Amino acid sequence: MRAEKLGSSIRREQIARAAFALIAEGGLKAVRIGAIARRVGVTPSAIYRHFAGKDELLEEMIELIRSRLESNLQAAQESKGDALEVLEELLARMVGQIRENQTIPRMIFADDFYLGRPDRKSRANAMIRSFLDRLTETIRRGQREGQIRPELDAQVTSVMFLGLFMPPGILWFLSDGGFDVTRQTREAWMVFRRSIEVERDAAQSRGRGGKRIAHSVRGRK
Amino acid sequence: MRAEKLGSSIRREQIARAAFALIAEGGLKAVRIGAIARRVGVTPSAIYRHFAGKDELLEEMIELIRSRLESNLQAAQESKGDALEVLEELLARMVGQIRENQTIPRMIFADDFYLGRPDRKSRANAMIRSFLDRLTETIRRGQREGQIRPELDAQVTSVMFLGLFMPPGILWFLSDGGFDVTRQTREAWMVFRRSIEVERDAAQSRGRGGKRIAHSVRGRK
DNA sequence: ACATATAGTGAAACTAGATTCACAGCCGAG
DNA sequence: CTCGGCTGTGAATCTAGTTTCACTATATGT
């Protein structure tokens, strides 16, 4: 039975989708031309009408990930709130992404991806760096605007932010979805937030350098 | 030229070492029978005199990683200090491990490893769970003994602890060693520590950059 | 309707690796 | 010394996947 004949831009789209679905199920290793073809409903050789080869497909996938990351950042930054709210929104989005398919970390850690291709590795690196840079920028803004403690190193803090969702993502993956990422990140965010934010309740005692309340009392769990 | 004839236990050791070296250089994908053989100085077929197949070799490697993780924990817990010092020591060791070869995360994320082998995935999961459990235990001890804030959820906190070294490890890998893991974790530790520790007296807890100097995170970059 | 560009197909070639196997060299025990 | 059991070897086999190719079918614009 012959598959319906469709325009190449449509097929490219379908193929990329299929590839992402496969990553979600079995990791990069599971992205095989044959498997993609089956999923799309054509024969393996048909894939080559739309991509020069597997490499080109993978490049397109990196690009899609990049733009997804980008749009997360964009959306979070456009939410009108202050820096802390932007971070919180971004965290929620990253968690959503993890729950959706874990694509990003799985590609980043897939050796197949880099083996013999230093260019790809440095592109992935650049991608994360730029993500971090924008994170850093947001944190600096928070510092300027008085929500985030000025003595923190913004770059260090941005990497710590990654620490809020990466390990939970890994646990979620290893446990086949059994680990409660949402709860973990929610709680971790509260702890993290308290450790970076300027303490407001202390306003009354400001100028005296005395005891800080924030650390001891606000134990909403 | 024929390779020297060696006892099997010696060869197994050599082979495992070679495999780890290969992971460090190119990830799990780079662990090929041929590459191992070259490194050890024998032919590919000779490997089969010592391992039934690649699978058996991989199992042995998991086991070695497990024991390495275990000995890190053990050593850290035996350092006589209080819970916070144990955590700090452990962090330093994990960083050392990352700098050494990044083996652990690379195996964990290598899909090849799990594809079609749910048993392995759950073993890896169990491995991390047990690591986390012992972390949790240490944190609880800190809470009982009054160094760590009692209102914190110890499990959540243990996952946050992973966040101190995992993302830096990834950055270190992607940047080919260019990222300064040591500095990042040192600084992050100070922030993290302040956010989980009970404040002994308010004056001390608030000094910029943290009064308490890290004992064992040594700063060679 | 027709021409033509564009998808789609199945079979075959090509790859890279893992694995097997018959045979070779070395060593220590009897 | 010489046999048996190791370890080591090279060539051959097997497997799983990617890629190529000659050919077919279809949609579309004229």
XYZ file of C-alpha atoms (C1' of nucleotides) in Angstrom:
502
model
C 0.000 0.000 0.000
C 1.396 3.275 -1.042
C 1.496 6.243 1.313
C -0.260 9.416 0.438
C 1.871 11.887 -1.386
C 2.452 14.978 0.685
C 4.426 18.163 0.312
C 7.930 18.104 1.638
C 7.465 20.776 4.274
C 4.617 18.776 5.766
C 6.619 15.582 5.717
C 9.652 17.232 7.260
C 7.445 18.362 10.065
C 5.979 14.890 10.534
C 9.391 13.323 10.440
C 10.804 15.672 13.041
C 7.813 15.033 15.279
C 8.251 11.310 14.938
C 11.913 11.661 15.826
C 11.070 13.585 18.987
C 8.507 11.022 19.981
C 11.127 8.328 19.565
C 13.601 10.203 21.711
C 10.987 10.506 24.394
C 10.418 6.779 24.321
C 13.846 5.351 23.911
C 16.422 8.077 23.699
C 18.513 9.140 20.775
C 19.506 5.601 20.094
C 15.922 4.822 19.260
C 15.907 7.397 16.501
C 16.412 5.130 13.534
C 15.425 5.886 10.010
C 13.372 2.732 9.901
C 11.515 3.529 13.104
C 10.769 7.046 11.965
C 9.520 5.806 8.635
C 7.207 3.286 10.236
C 5.777 5.939 12.500
C 5.204 8.367 9.691
C 3.740 5.644 7.555
C 6.222 5.536 4.698
C 9.211 3.403 3.804
C 12.730 4.205 5.033
C 13.911 5.306 1.656
C 11.154 7.898 1.502
C 12.816 9.771 4.356
C 15.630 10.631 1.990
C 13.283 12.620 -0.178
C 13.063 15.100 2.670
C 16.383 14.956 4.436
C 19.773 14.455 2.895
C 20.564 12.010 5.654
C 20.306 11.365 9.320
C 22.754 14.123 10.114
C 20.605 16.744 8.520
C 17.651 15.480 10.503
C 19.588 15.718 13.746
C 20.654 19.250 12.946
C 17.050 20.198 12.440
C 16.211 18.682 15.795
C 18.860 20.715 17.564
C 17.416 23.751 15.945
C 13.932 22.896 17.127
C 15.155 22.398 20.660
C 16.950 25.691 20.552
C 13.872 27.495 19.471
C 11.781 25.782 22.102
C 14.216 26.841 24.795
C 14.181 30.289 23.353
C 10.430 30.547 23.410
C 10.339 29.392 27.010
C 12.684 32.170 27.927
C 10.782 34.634 25.860
C 7.442 33.738 27.333
C 8.764 33.803 30.870
C 10.422 37.132 30.377
C 7.339 38.644 28.904
C 5.248 37.718 31.876
C 5.056 41.127 33.389
C 6.412 40.220 36.815
C 9.629 41.034 38.595
C 12.780 38.956 38.252
C 11.756 36.384 40.832
C 8.456 35.843 39.127
C 10.190 35.415 35.807
C 12.408 32.734 37.291
C 9.468 30.973 38.821
C 7.583 31.001 35.570
C 10.598 29.721 33.705
C 11.051 26.923 36.191
C 7.466 25.864 35.723
C 7.963 25.792 31.981
C 11.110 23.747 32.188
C 9.344 21.251 34.396
C 6.559 21.064 31.879
C 9.096 20.335 29.203
C 10.675 17.596 31.249
C 7.362 15.976 31.920
C 6.580 16.215 28.276
C 9.510 14.335 26.910
C 12.884 14.951 28.432
C 14.231 15.739 25.013
C 16.721 18.343 25.968
C 18.826 16.526 28.518
C 18.663 13.335 26.546
C 20.111 14.922 23.480
C 22.705 16.769 25.451
C 23.964 13.644 27.053
C 23.765 11.396 24.069
C 27.327 10.673 23.141
C 26.361 9.578 19.678
C 25.685 13.136 19.099
C 29.165 14.401 19.651
C 31.341 11.473 18.816
C 33.593 12.732 16.073
C 31.688 16.018 15.826
C 33.287 18.692 17.960
C 31.222 21.299 16.142
C 28.003 19.876 17.508
C 29.323 19.772 20.997
C 30.309 23.382 20.874
C 26.950 24.316 19.412
C 25.203 22.561 22.277
C 27.524 24.358 24.613
C 26.733 27.695 23.023
C 23.052 26.956 23.350
C 23.275 26.385 27.068
C 25.589 29.317 27.538
C 23.128 31.618 25.913
C 20.357 30.230 28.076
C 22.523 30.875 31.106
C 23.404 34.346 29.933
C 19.795 35.325 29.776
C 19.225 33.791 33.154
C 22.135 35.790 34.493
C 20.696 38.904 32.966
C 17.392 38.345 34.693
C 19.121 37.818 37.996
C 21.102 41.023 37.586
C 17.903 42.835 36.897
C 16.493 41.417 40.117
C 19.553 42.688 41.910
C 19.245 46.151 40.436
C 15.602 46.287 41.280
C 16.146 45.127 44.811
C 14.494 41.688 44.895
C 17.677 39.627 44.761
C 20.561 39.908 47.142
C 23.231 42.056 45.559
C 26.165 40.144 46.992
C 25.357 37.011 44.997
C 27.362 36.194 41.912
C 24.709 36.217 39.205
C 26.452 33.624 37.056
C 26.907 31.196 39.869
C 23.302 31.699 40.789
C 22.114 30.987 37.280
C 23.887 27.643 37.291
C 22.305 26.893 40.642
C 18.971 27.563 39.043
C 19.641 24.739 36.603
C 20.146 22.568 39.651
C 16.515 23.024 40.551
C 15.171 21.079 37.607
C 17.976 18.982 36.169
C 18.377 16.377 38.882
C 14.632 15.981 39.289
C 14.462 15.493 35.545
C 16.993 12.720 35.732
C 15.178 11.040 38.566
C 11.953 11.327 36.697
C 13.533 9.640 33.713
C 15.164 6.839 35.666
C 12.030 6.106 37.613
C 9.899 6.030 34.469
C 7.859 8.950 35.608
C 7.495 7.741 39.165
C 9.361 10.603 40.747
C 7.283 13.640 41.566
C 9.133 16.374 39.702
C 6.485 18.944 40.302
C 6.492 18.638 44.044
C 10.279 18.523 44.207
C 10.752 21.655 42.165
C 7.992 23.482 43.976
C 9.578 22.845 47.358
C 13.105 23.381 46.110
C 12.070 26.648 44.567
C 10.813 27.914 47.899
C 14.074 27.102 49.578
C 16.110 28.519 46.732
C 14.030 31.608 46.500
C 14.445 32.352 50.133
C 18.165 31.964 49.822
C 18.506 34.485 47.033
C 15.843 37.034 47.755
C 16.319 40.193 49.692
C 14.457 39.894 52.899
C 11.509 42.161 53.027
C 10.201 41.510 56.499
C 13.509 42.706 57.796
C 12.690 46.151 56.470
C 11.648 47.264 59.879
C 14.942 46.382 61.395
C 16.908 47.726 58.510
C 19.769 50.028 59.357
C 20.400 48.114 62.509
C 22.020 45.017 61.081
C 20.267 42.904 63.602
C 18.513 39.609 63.520
C 16.848 38.494 60.341
C 13.442 36.983 60.549
C 13.146 35.368 57.176
C 15.403 32.467 57.886
C 13.750 31.334 61.000
C 10.047 31.751 60.783
C 8.493 31.519 57.368
C 8.311 27.810 57.272
C 5.443 27.265 54.934
C 6.128 23.831 53.664
C 53.151 -9.625 17.149
C 51.534 -11.646 19.801
C 50.462 -10.107 23.078
C 51.836 -11.382 26.315
C 49.767 -14.058 27.890
C 48.227 -12.892 31.131
C 45.901 -14.331 33.726
C 42.264 -13.610 33.246
C 41.751 -11.596 36.420
C 44.515 -9.235 35.365
C 43.090 -8.865 31.890
C 39.587 -8.256 33.178
C 40.971 -5.446 35.244
C 42.840 -3.978 32.280
C 39.809 -4.270 30.086
C 37.551 -2.529 32.558
C 40.076 0.263 32.962
C 40.330 0.702 29.227
C 36.554 0.869 28.991
C 36.400 3.621 31.582
C 39.095 5.567 29.822
C 37.089 5.324 26.619
C 33.934 6.571 28.322
C 35.869 9.517 29.630
C 37.040 10.372 26.142
C 34.040 9.716 24.016
C 31.138 8.470 26.062
C 29.566 5.069 26.137
C 29.320 5.001 22.396
C 33.088 4.985 22.223
C 33.246 1.776 24.195
C 33.707 -0.639 21.335
C 35.263 -4.025 21.615
C 37.781 -3.084 18.976
C 38.792 0.123 20.729
C 39.172 -1.626 24.043
C 41.262 -4.337 22.478
C 43.580 -1.829 20.824
C 44.060 -0.027 24.081
C 44.807 -3.172 26.003
C 47.096 -4.379 23.265
C 45.283 -7.499 22.135
C 42.929 -8.380 19.316
C 39.152 -7.969 19.599
C 38.537 -11.651 19.795
C 40.816 -11.939 22.804
C 38.341 -9.885 24.819
C 35.956 -12.802 24.634
C 38.368 -14.947 26.570
C 37.625 -12.746 29.558
C 34.074 -11.572 29.127
C 31.189 -13.497 27.709
C 30.228 -10.450 25.704
C 29.818 -6.734 25.829
C 26.875 -6.989 28.145
C 28.865 -8.733 30.807
C 31.503 -6.044 30.540
C 28.919 -3.319 30.972
C 27.490 -5.028 34.012
C 30.917 -5.101 35.558
C 31.268 -1.408 34.878
C 27.998 -0.576 36.587
C 29.205 -2.526 39.544
C 32.470 -0.591 39.657
C 30.620 2.693 39.528
C 28.339 1.595 42.289
C 31.243 0.719 44.504
C 32.969 3.988 43.728
C 29.877 5.928 44.706
C 29.628 3.820 47.800
C 33.190 4.478 48.833
C 32.696 8.214 48.350
C 29.774 8.095 50.695
C 31.611 5.924 53.126
C 34.679 8.115 53.227
C 32.633 11.263 53.606
C 30.575 9.812 56.387
C 33.596 8.624 58.234
C 35.147 12.046 58.279
C 34.416 12.827 61.870
C 32.533 16.097 61.276
C 28.926 17.068 61.714
C 26.324 16.610 59.007
C 27.216 19.814 57.191
C 30.841 18.847 57.042
C 29.943 15.444 55.706
C 27.945 17.057 52.936
C 30.763 19.401 52.122
C 33.253 16.607 51.977
C 30.957 14.555 49.790
C 30.481 17.456 47.435
C 34.214 17.834 47.082
C 34.535 14.179 46.248
C 31.801 14.267 43.665
C 33.471 17.211 42.019
C 36.712 15.305 41.978
C 34.964 12.443 40.287
C 33.487 14.711 37.682
C 36.828 16.229 36.931
C 38.286 12.828 36.679
C 36.072 11.408 34.027
C 32.397 12.154 34.186
C 31.699 8.473 34.099
C 28.651 8.401 36.261
C 26.401 10.881 34.514
C 27.517 9.681 31.136
C 26.508 6.157 31.837
C 23.285 7.212 33.414
C 22.237 9.156 30.394
C 23.464 6.816 27.754
C 20.357 5.448 26.161
C 22.189 2.517 24.690
C 22.364 1.348 28.174
C 18.686 1.012 28.754
C 17.263 0.438 25.334
C 15.449 -2.828 25.620
C 16.779 -3.423 29.134
C 14.339 -2.211 31.747
C 16.265 -4.146 34.361
C 19.314 -1.974 33.915
C 17.335 1.170 34.139
C 15.790 0.126 37.383
C 19.170 -0.876 38.728
C 20.553 2.536 37.898
C 17.505 4.016 39.533
C 18.035 1.921 42.642
C 21.645 3.038 42.744
C 20.731 6.676 42.800
C 17.897 6.114 45.212
C 20.226 4.507 47.657
C 22.674 7.369 47.257
C 19.825 9.765 47.950
C 18.640 7.764 50.910
C 21.968 8.030 52.591
C 22.072 11.710 51.820
C 18.642 12.062 53.353
C 19.803 10.195 56.395
C 22.736 12.546 56.841
C 20.456 15.531 56.542
C 18.098 14.133 59.136
C 21.013 13.644 61.452
C 21.942 17.264 60.930
C 18.396 18.196 61.811
C 18.399 16.099 64.962
C 21.715 17.522 66.003
C 20.660 21.065 65.377
C 22.805 22.160 62.436
C 20.145 21.895 59.766
C 16.803 23.614 59.850
C 14.204 21.203 61.073
C 11.412 22.489 58.878
C 13.142 21.380 55.683
C 12.001 18.241 53.933
C 15.107 16.074 54.038
C 14.330 14.249 50.817
C 13.720 17.384 48.857
C 16.910 18.790 50.255
C 18.921 15.765 49.218
C 17.788 16.170 45.618
C 18.730 19.820 45.809
C 22.145 18.720 46.885
C 22.511 16.846 43.606
C 21.776 20.142 41.931
C 24.999 21.539 43.296
C 27.250 19.358 41.192
C 25.200 17.932 38.340
C 24.697 21.007 36.214
C 28.298 22.112 36.686
C 29.331 18.643 35.607
C 27.325 18.971 32.448
C 28.767 22.374 31.698
C 32.220 21.077 32.334
C 31.618 18.281 29.868
C 30.116 20.448 27.165
C 32.844 23.028 27.439
C 35.561 20.386 27.262
C 36.778 21.212 30.707
C 36.613 24.957 30.216
C 33.974 25.553 32.854
C 35.300 26.074 36.352
C 33.433 23.401 38.279
C 35.396 23.902 41.424
C 34.667 27.573 41.776
C 31.012 27.081 40.890
C 30.454 24.388 43.465
C 32.424 26.242 46.108
C 30.280 29.331 45.747
C 27.063 27.421 45.305
C 27.823 25.427 48.405
C 28.125 28.573 50.445
C 24.762 29.804 49.267
C 23.153 26.420 49.714
C 24.677 25.919 53.105
C 23.383 29.202 54.340
C 19.932 28.337 53.133
C 19.750 25.059 55.015
C 21.699 25.683 58.170
C 20.292 26.820 61.444
C 21.598 30.213 62.292
C 23.694 30.147 65.370
C 23.867 33.835 65.814
C 22.487 36.345 63.446
C 25.559 38.504 63.244
C 27.650 35.782 61.769
C 25.190 34.428 59.311
C 24.903 37.586 57.361
C 28.448 38.522 56.486
C 28.967 38.888 52.763
C 30.219 35.879 50.919
C 29.736 33.731 53.950
C 31.897 33.738 56.980
C 32.459 30.070 57.041
C 35.278 29.067 54.877
C 34.994 25.869 52.998
C 37.260 23.299 54.479
C 37.679 20.746 51.858
C 36.620 22.110 48.531
C 40.066 22.858 47.383
C 40.460 25.407 44.695
C 42.683 24.151 41.989
C 40.829 24.929 38.856
C -5.780 15.598 -21.025
C -0.706 15.813 -20.584
C 3.744 16.857 -19.072
C 6.544 17.171 -15.440
C 8.213 17.716 -11.099
C 7.853 15.545 -6.835
C 6.929 11.723 -3.517
C 6.939 6.966 -2.666
C 8.708 2.023 -3.169
C 11.444 -2.402 -2.782
C 15.603 -4.427 -3.478
C 20.369 -4.109 -3.058
C 24.776 -2.146 -1.529
C 27.385 -0.532 2.113
C 28.867 0.075 7.069
C 30.345 -0.632 11.501
C 30.460 -3.356 14.960
C 29.932 -7.730 17.778
C 30.686 -12.355 17.854
C 32.374 -17.127 16.497
C 35.684 -20.403 15.306
C 39.505 -23.253 14.032
C 44.034 -22.980 14.905
C 48.628 -21.394 17.313
C 51.843 -20.536 21.175
C 52.842 -20.831 25.939
C 52.971 -22.776 30.562
C 52.857 -25.744 34.381
C 51.619 -30.541 36.205
C 52.413 -35.177 35.970
C 58.987 -34.450 27.712
C 54.525 -33.920 26.514
C 49.755 -33.323 27.531
C 45.963 -30.371 28.615
C 44.323 -26.137 29.335
C 44.825 -21.521 28.995
C 45.244 -17.084 26.318
C 45.865 -15.068 21.875
C 45.061 -14.611 16.679
C 43.056 -13.693 12.065
C 39.563 -14.658 9.128
C 34.825 -15.343 8.607
C 30.087 -14.626 9.997
C 26.163 -12.153 11.644
C 23.425 -8.184 12.564
C 21.405 -3.858 12.465
C 21.267 -0.114 10.664
C 21.961 3.724 6.804
C 21.997 4.923 2.167
C 21.498 4.449 -3.009
C 19.015 3.485 -7.084
C 16.022 2.367 -10.848
C 11.442 2.441 -11.163
C 6.396 3.840 -10.097
C 2.540 6.765 -8.918
C 0.342 11.114 -8.241
C -0.785 15.919 -7.968
C -0.846 20.113 -10.404
C -0.557 23.739 -13.760
C -1.221 24.572 -18.649
